[in-house]
Amino acid sequence: MTHVLVLVGSLRAASTNRQIAETAVALAPEGVELTIQEGLGDLPFYNEDVDVEGSVPQTALDFRNALTAADAVLVVTPEHNGTVPAVLKNAIDWASRPYGASPLNGKPLVVVGSAFGQFGGVWAQDDARKALGIAGANVLSDVTFAIPGSVVRFAQTHPKDDAEVVEKLTSVLDGLVAATRAA
């Protein structure tokens, strides 16, 4: 069984990106399990003073353990003010440590998402890819999917009922699984 951990860069329960993540879970190919990581909003702001043995908050330890147990990572993110939402950036900071031994090291990782703007959040996705690559992930830069105009496009339709979203998410998952099995 291949295990993919899904990180959602939005805290809103009914966010379009959360719905896209849930759609990805439902589209998991045979032999693949996708799990949405809950609680990213509960991670304290990264602080190197508390990131020492015996002082690491339990939420951060649990998050790192979930990353360690995963074979790959799917990040689904909106764009906030032209870049990565704060909750996702904070999670990346926790995931990047301990220095040189990040639980992301070498893991295949894909970043996708949706935003209201005409480019679908590509700036946030590009910034997330950069930070996650520096953190050690094997970012699959050729496996992408940005959905523009999310507020209008999904006003009456759930992403799971959008044929293009289903087709492209299926392709994204196939690419991520292939990279995981090749690793």
PDB file of C-alpha atoms in Angstrom:
ATOM      1  CA  MET A   1       0.000   0.000   0.000  1.00  0.00           C
ATOM      2  CA  THR A   2       1.341   3.419  -0.972  1.00  0.00           C
ATOM      3  CA  HIS A   3       0.493   6.116   1.562  1.00  0.00           C
ATOM      4  CA  VAL A   4       0.163   9.739   0.416  1.00  0.00           C
ATOM      5  CA  LEU A   5      -0.165  12.460   3.029  1.00  0.00           C
ATOM      6  CA  VAL A   6      -2.286  15.403   1.876  1.00  0.00           C
ATOM      7  CA  LEU A   7      -1.577  18.892   3.225  1.00  0.00           C
ATOM      8  CA  VAL A   8      -4.254  21.530   2.720  1.00  0.00           C
ATOM      9  CA  GLY A   9      -3.115  25.149   2.810  1.00  0.00           C
ATOM     10  CA  SER A  10      -6.528  26.486   3.825  1.00  0.00           C
ATOM     11  CA  LEU A  11      -8.051  26.395   7.285  1.00  0.00           C
ATOM     12  CA  ARG A  12     -11.639  26.916   6.115  1.00  0.00           C
ATOM     13  CA  ALA A  13     -13.676  23.728   6.538  1.00  0.00           C
ATOM     14  CA  ALA A  14     -15.525  24.197   3.247  1.00  0.00           C
ATOM     15  CA  SER A  15     -12.699  25.744   1.231  1.00  0.00           C
ATOM     16  CA  THR A  16     -12.421  24.823  -2.415  1.00  0.00           C
ATOM     17  CA  ASN A  17      -8.912  23.517  -1.799  1.00  0.00           C
ATOM     18  CA  ARG A  18     -10.181  21.302   1.015  1.00  0.00           C
ATOM     19  CA  GLN A  19     -12.828  20.007  -1.402  1.00  0.00           C
ATOM     20  CA  ILE A  20     -10.127  19.338  -4.008  1.00  0.00           C
ATOM     21  CA  ALA A  21      -8.133  17.411  -1.397  1.00  0.00           C
ATOM     22  CA  GLU A  22     -11.220  15.370  -0.489  1.00  0.00           C
ATOM     23  CA  THR A  23     -11.790  14.685  -4.187  1.00  0.00           C
ATOM     24  CA  ALA A  24      -8.212  13.440  -4.485  1.00  0.00           C
ATOM     25  CA  VAL A  25      -8.800  11.092  -1.533  1.00  0.00           C
ATOM     26  CA  ALA A  26     -11.873   9.702  -3.301  1.00  0.00           C
ATOM     27  CA  LEU A  27      -9.886   9.244  -6.538  1.00  0.00           C
ATOM     28  CA  ALA A  28      -7.055   7.265  -4.942  1.00  0.00           C
ATOM     29  CA  PRO A  29      -5.917   4.525  -7.318  1.00  0.00           C
ATOM     30  CA  GLU A  30      -5.978   0.896  -6.231  1.00  0.00           C
ATOM     31  CA  GLY A  31      -3.242   0.217  -3.706  1.00  0.00           C
ATOM     32  CA  VAL A  32      -2.953   3.891  -2.734  1.00  0.00           C
ATOM     33  CA  GLU A  33      -4.307   5.540   0.404  1.00  0.00           C
ATOM     34  CA  LEU A  34      -4.510   9.315   0.718  1.00  0.00           C
ATOM     35  CA  THR A  35      -4.890  10.839   4.182  1.00  0.00           C
ATOM     36  CA  ILE A  36      -5.582  14.507   4.813  1.00  0.00           C
ATOM     37  CA  GLN A  37      -3.352  15.795   7.606  1.00  0.00           C
ATOM     38  CA  GLU A  38      -5.608  17.506  10.109  1.00  0.00           C
ATOM     39  CA  GLY A  39      -4.446  20.116  12.582  1.00  0.00           C
ATOM     40  CA  LEU A  40      -2.020  22.250  10.566  1.00  0.00           C
ATOM     41  CA  GLY A  41      -3.653  25.258  12.203  1.00  0.00           C
ATOM     42  CA  ASP A  42      -2.757  23.822  15.606  1.00  0.00           C
ATOM     43  CA  LEU A  43       0.980  23.890  14.916  1.00  0.00           C
ATOM     44  CA  PRO A  44       2.566  26.729  16.887  1.00  0.00           C
ATOM     45  CA  PHE A  45       4.603  29.233  14.913  1.00  0.00           C
ATOM     46  CA  TYR A  46       7.960  27.641  14.205  1.00  0.00           C
ATOM     47  CA  ASN A  47      10.505  28.656  16.838  1.00  0.00           C
ATOM     48  CA  GLU A  48      13.944  27.124  16.957  1.00  0.00           C
ATOM     49  CA  ASP A  49      14.045  27.756  20.711  1.00  0.00           C
ATOM     50  CA  VAL A  50      11.325  25.127  21.270  1.00  0.00           C
ATOM     51  CA  ASP A  51      12.494  22.813  18.498  1.00  0.00           C
ATOM     52  CA  VAL A  52      14.938  21.009  20.760  1.00  0.00           C
ATOM     53  CA  GLU A  53      14.713  17.474  22.098  1.00  0.00           C
ATOM     54  CA  GLY A  54      12.319  17.362  25.018  1.00  0.00           C
ATOM     55  CA  SER A  55      10.624  20.650  24.118  1.00  0.00           C
ATOM     56  CA  VAL A  56       9.099  19.983  20.693  1.00  0.00           C
ATOM     57  CA  PRO A  57       5.319  20.479  20.878  1.00  0.00           C
ATOM     58  CA  GLN A  58       3.337  17.246  20.482  1.00  0.00           C
ATOM     59  CA  THR A  59       1.477  18.649  17.468  1.00  0.00           C
ATOM     60  CA  ALA A  60       4.808  19.164  15.687  1.00  0.00           C
ATOM     61  CA  LEU A  61       6.012  15.677  16.616  1.00  0.00           C
ATOM     62  CA  ASP A  62       2.763  14.159  15.346  1.00  0.00           C
ATOM     63  CA  PHE A  63       3.055  16.129  12.101  1.00  0.00           C
ATOM     64  CA  ARG A  64       6.652  15.037  11.546  1.00  0.00           C
ATOM     65  CA  ASN A  65       5.718  11.424  12.308  1.00  0.00           C
ATOM     66  CA  ALA A  66       2.903  11.562   9.751  1.00  0.00           C
ATOM     67  CA  LEU A  67       5.356  12.889   7.156  1.00  0.00           C
ATOM     68  CA  THR A  68       7.875  10.198   8.027  1.00  0.00           C
ATOM     69  CA  ALA A  69       5.246   7.462   7.623  1.00  0.00           C
ATOM     70  CA  ALA A  70       4.109   8.765   4.230  1.00  0.00           C
ATOM     71  CA  ASP A  71       5.553   7.546   0.944  1.00  0.00           C
ATOM     72  CA  ALA A  72       4.661  10.795  -0.832  1.00  0.00           C
ATOM     73  CA  VAL A  73       2.989  14.138  -0.207  1.00  0.00           C
ATOM     74  CA  LEU A  74       0.249  16.013  -2.062  1.00  0.00           C
ATOM     75  CA  VAL A  75      -0.074  19.703  -1.214  1.00  0.00           C
ATOM     76  CA  VAL A  76      -3.335  21.462  -2.130  1.00  0.00           C
ATOM     77  CA  THR A  77      -3.168  25.188  -1.584  1.00  0.00           C
ATOM     78  CA  PRO A  78      -4.911  28.471  -2.261  1.00  0.00           C
ATOM     79  CA  GLU A  79      -3.004  31.695  -2.786  1.00  0.00           C
ATOM     80  CA  HIS A  80      -2.993  34.403  -0.114  1.00  0.00           C
ATOM     81  CA  ASN A  81      -1.799  37.804  -1.265  1.00  0.00           C
ATOM     82  CA  GLY A  82       0.162  36.292  -4.124  1.00  0.00           C
ATOM     83  CA  THR A  83       1.986  33.642  -2.116  1.00  0.00           C
ATOM     84  CA  VAL A  84       1.737  30.655   0.223  1.00  0.00           C
ATOM     85  CA  PRO A  85      -0.825  30.849   3.056  1.00  0.00           C
ATOM     86  CA  ALA A  86       0.793  31.326   6.463  1.00  0.00           C
ATOM     87  CA  VAL A  87      -0.484  27.983   7.796  1.00  0.00           C
ATOM     88  CA  LEU A  88       1.241  26.101   4.962  1.00  0.00           C
ATOM     89  CA  LYS A  89       4.482  28.053   5.285  1.00  0.00           C
ATOM     90  CA  ASN A  90       4.553  27.311   9.012  1.00  0.00           C
ATOM     91  CA  ALA A  91       3.986  23.601   8.320  1.00  0.00           C
ATOM     92  CA  ILE A  92       6.848  23.654   5.808  1.00  0.00           C
ATOM     93  CA  ASP A  93       9.093  25.235   8.440  1.00  0.00           C
ATOM     94  CA  TRP A  94       8.255  22.469  10.946  1.00  0.00           C
ATOM     95  CA  ALA A  95       8.717  19.835   8.241  1.00  0.00           C
ATOM     96  CA  SER A  96      12.130  21.189   7.254  1.00  0.00           C
ATOM     97  CA  ARG A  97      13.649  20.257  10.585  1.00  0.00           C
ATOM     98  CA  PRO A  98      15.690  18.773  12.057  1.00  0.00           C
ATOM     99  CA  TYR A  99      18.220  20.339   9.719  1.00  0.00           C
ATOM    100  CA  GLY A 100      19.627  17.695   7.397  1.00  0.00           C
ATOM    101  CA  ALA A 101      17.110  15.074   8.546  1.00  0.00           C
ATOM    102  CA  SER A 102      13.773  16.482   7.413  1.00  0.00           C
ATOM    103  CA  PRO A 103      10.976  13.901   7.178  1.00  0.00           C
ATOM    104  CA  LEU A 104      10.480  15.282   3.650  1.00  0.00           C
ATOM    105  CA  ASN A 105      13.951  14.266   2.462  1.00  0.00           C
ATOM    106  CA  GLY A 106      13.633  12.611  -0.928  1.00  0.00           C
ATOM    107  CA  LYS A 107       9.852  12.128  -0.740  1.00  0.00           C
ATOM    108  CA  PRO A 108       8.004  12.663  -4.002  1.00  0.00           C
ATOM    109  CA  LEU A 109       5.773  15.707  -3.600  1.00  0.00           C
ATOM    110  CA  VAL A 110       3.264  17.515  -5.815  1.00  0.00           C
ATOM    111  CA  VAL A 111       1.701  20.944  -5.310  1.00  0.00           C
ATOM    112  CA  VAL A 112      -1.703  21.758  -6.829  1.00  0.00           C
ATOM    113  CA  GLY A 113      -4.571  24.054  -5.973  1.00  0.00           C
ATOM    114  CA  SER A 114      -7.108  26.659  -6.833  1.00  0.00           C
ATOM    115  CA  ALA A 115      -7.520  30.383  -6.312  1.00  0.00           C
ATOM    116  CA  PHE A 116      -9.944  33.077  -7.315  1.00  0.00           C
ATOM    117  CA  GLY A 117      -7.505  34.833  -9.647  1.00  0.00           C
ATOM    118  CA  GLN A 118      -6.996  34.189 -13.337  1.00  0.00           C
ATOM    119  CA  PHE A 119      -3.874  32.091 -12.793  1.00  0.00           C
ATOM    120  CA  GLY A 120      -5.329  29.709 -10.221  1.00  0.00           C
ATOM    121  CA  GLY A 121      -2.737  30.244  -7.522  1.00  0.00           C
ATOM    122  CA  VAL A 122       0.398  29.485  -9.544  1.00  0.00           C
ATOM    123  CA  TRP A 123       2.446  32.004  -7.540  1.00  0.00           C
ATOM    124  CA  ALA A 124       1.594  30.236  -4.303  1.00  0.00           C
ATOM    125  CA  GLN A 125       2.269  26.864  -5.908  1.00  0.00           C
ATOM    126  CA  ASP A 126       5.643  28.038  -7.216  1.00  0.00           C
ATOM    127  CA  ASP A 127       6.602  29.459  -3.806  1.00  0.00           C
ATOM    128  CA  ALA A 128       5.488  26.248  -2.081  1.00  0.00           C
ATOM    129  CA  ARG A 129       7.519  24.120  -4.531  1.00  0.00           C
ATOM    130  CA  LYS A 130      10.581  26.261  -3.861  1.00  0.00           C
ATOM    131  CA  ALA A 131      10.288  26.072  -0.056  1.00  0.00           C
ATOM    132  CA  LEU A 132       9.439  22.362  -0.068  1.00  0.00           C
ATOM    133  CA  GLY A 133      12.367  21.591  -2.361  1.00  0.00           C
ATOM    134  CA  ILE A 134      14.721  23.481  -0.057  1.00  0.00           C
ATOM    135  CA  ALA A 135      13.205  21.495   2.837  1.00  0.00           C
ATOM    136  CA  GLY A 136      14.334  18.303   1.077  1.00  0.00           C
ATOM    137  CA  ALA A 137      11.299  17.040  -0.831  1.00  0.00           C
ATOM    138  CA  ASN A 138      11.610  15.584  -4.315  1.00  0.00           C
ATOM    139  CA  VAL A 139       9.256  18.147  -5.850  1.00  0.00           C
ATOM    140  CA  LEU A 140       7.726  16.934  -9.105  1.00  0.00           C
ATOM    141  CA  SER A 141       7.709  20.247 -10.952  1.00  0.00           C
ATOM    142  CA  ASP A 142       6.297  18.653 -14.112  1.00  0.00           C
ATOM    143  CA  VAL A 143       3.169  17.386 -12.312  1.00  0.00           C
ATOM    144  CA  THR A 144       1.035  20.490 -11.826  1.00  0.00           C
ATOM    145  CA  PHE A 145      -2.574  21.626 -11.734  1.00  0.00           C
ATOM    146  CA  ALA A 146      -3.844  25.153 -11.096  1.00  0.00           C
ATOM    147  CA  ILE A 147      -7.561  25.953 -11.220  1.00  0.00           C
ATOM    148  CA  PRO A 148      -8.388  29.640 -11.793  1.00  0.00           C
ATOM    149  CA  GLY A 149     -11.605  31.420 -10.890  1.00  0.00           C
ATOM    150  CA  SER A 150     -12.453  29.100  -8.014  1.00  0.00           C
ATOM    151  CA  VAL A 151     -15.120  31.265  -6.382  1.00  0.00           C
ATOM    152  CA  VAL A 152     -17.163  31.448  -9.588  1.00  0.00           C
ATOM    153  CA  ARG A 153     -16.296  28.019 -10.968  1.00  0.00           C
ATOM    154  CA  PHE A 154     -17.257  26.160  -7.796  1.00  0.00           C
ATOM    155  CA  ALA A 155     -20.125  28.385  -6.647  1.00  0.00           C
ATOM    156  CA  GLN A 156     -22.675  25.783  -7.749  1.00  0.00           C
ATOM    157  CA  THR A 157     -20.439  22.768  -8.417  1.00  0.00           C
ATOM    158  CA  HIS A 158     -18.282  20.699  -6.080  1.00  0.00           C
ATOM    159  CA  PRO A 159     -14.848  19.917  -7.564  1.00  0.00           C
ATOM    160  CA  LYS A 160     -15.723  16.184  -7.508  1.00  0.00           C
ATOM    161  CA  ASP A 161     -18.489  16.914 -10.027  1.00  0.00           C
ATOM    162  CA  ASP A 162     -16.210  18.849 -12.394  1.00  0.00           C
ATOM    163  CA  ALA A 163     -14.971  16.502 -15.150  1.00  0.00           C
ATOM    164  CA  GLU A 164     -11.795  18.532 -15.786  1.00  0.00           C
ATOM    165  CA  VAL A 165     -10.855  18.502 -12.093  1.00  0.00           C
ATOM    166  CA  VAL A 166     -11.412  14.742 -11.871  1.00  0.00           C
ATOM    167  CA  GLU A 167      -9.370  14.115 -15.023  1.00  0.00           C
ATOM    168  CA  LYS A 168      -6.463  16.336 -13.993  1.00  0.00           C
ATOM    169  CA  LEU A 169      -6.408  15.133 -10.377  1.00  0.00           C
ATOM    170  CA  THR A 170      -6.338  11.544 -11.633  1.00  0.00           C
ATOM    171  CA  SER A 171      -3.351  12.439 -13.805  1.00  0.00           C
ATOM    172  CA  VAL A 172      -1.627  14.191 -10.879  1.00  0.00           C
ATOM    173  CA  LEU A 173      -2.129  11.154  -8.644  1.00  0.00           C
ATOM    174  CA  ASP A 174      -0.848   8.819 -11.369  1.00  0.00           C
ATOM    175  CA  GLY A 175       2.303  10.936 -11.707  1.00  0.00           C
ATOM    176  CA  LEU A 176       2.852  11.074  -7.950  1.00  0.00           C
ATOM    177  CA  VAL A 177       2.340   7.328  -7.523  1.00  0.00           C
ATOM    178  CA  ALA A 178       4.666   6.561 -10.441  1.00  0.00           C
ATOM    179  CA  ALA A 179       7.406   8.708  -8.892  1.00  0.00           C
ATOM    180  CA  THR A 180       6.867   7.016  -5.536  1.00  0.00           C
ATOM    181  CA  ARG A 181       7.183   3.550  -7.009  1.00  0.00           C
ATOM    182  CA  ALA A 182      10.269   4.559  -9.023  1.00  0.00           C
ATOM    183  CA  ALA A 183      12.015   5.868  -5.899  1.00  0.00           C
TER     184      ALA A 183
END
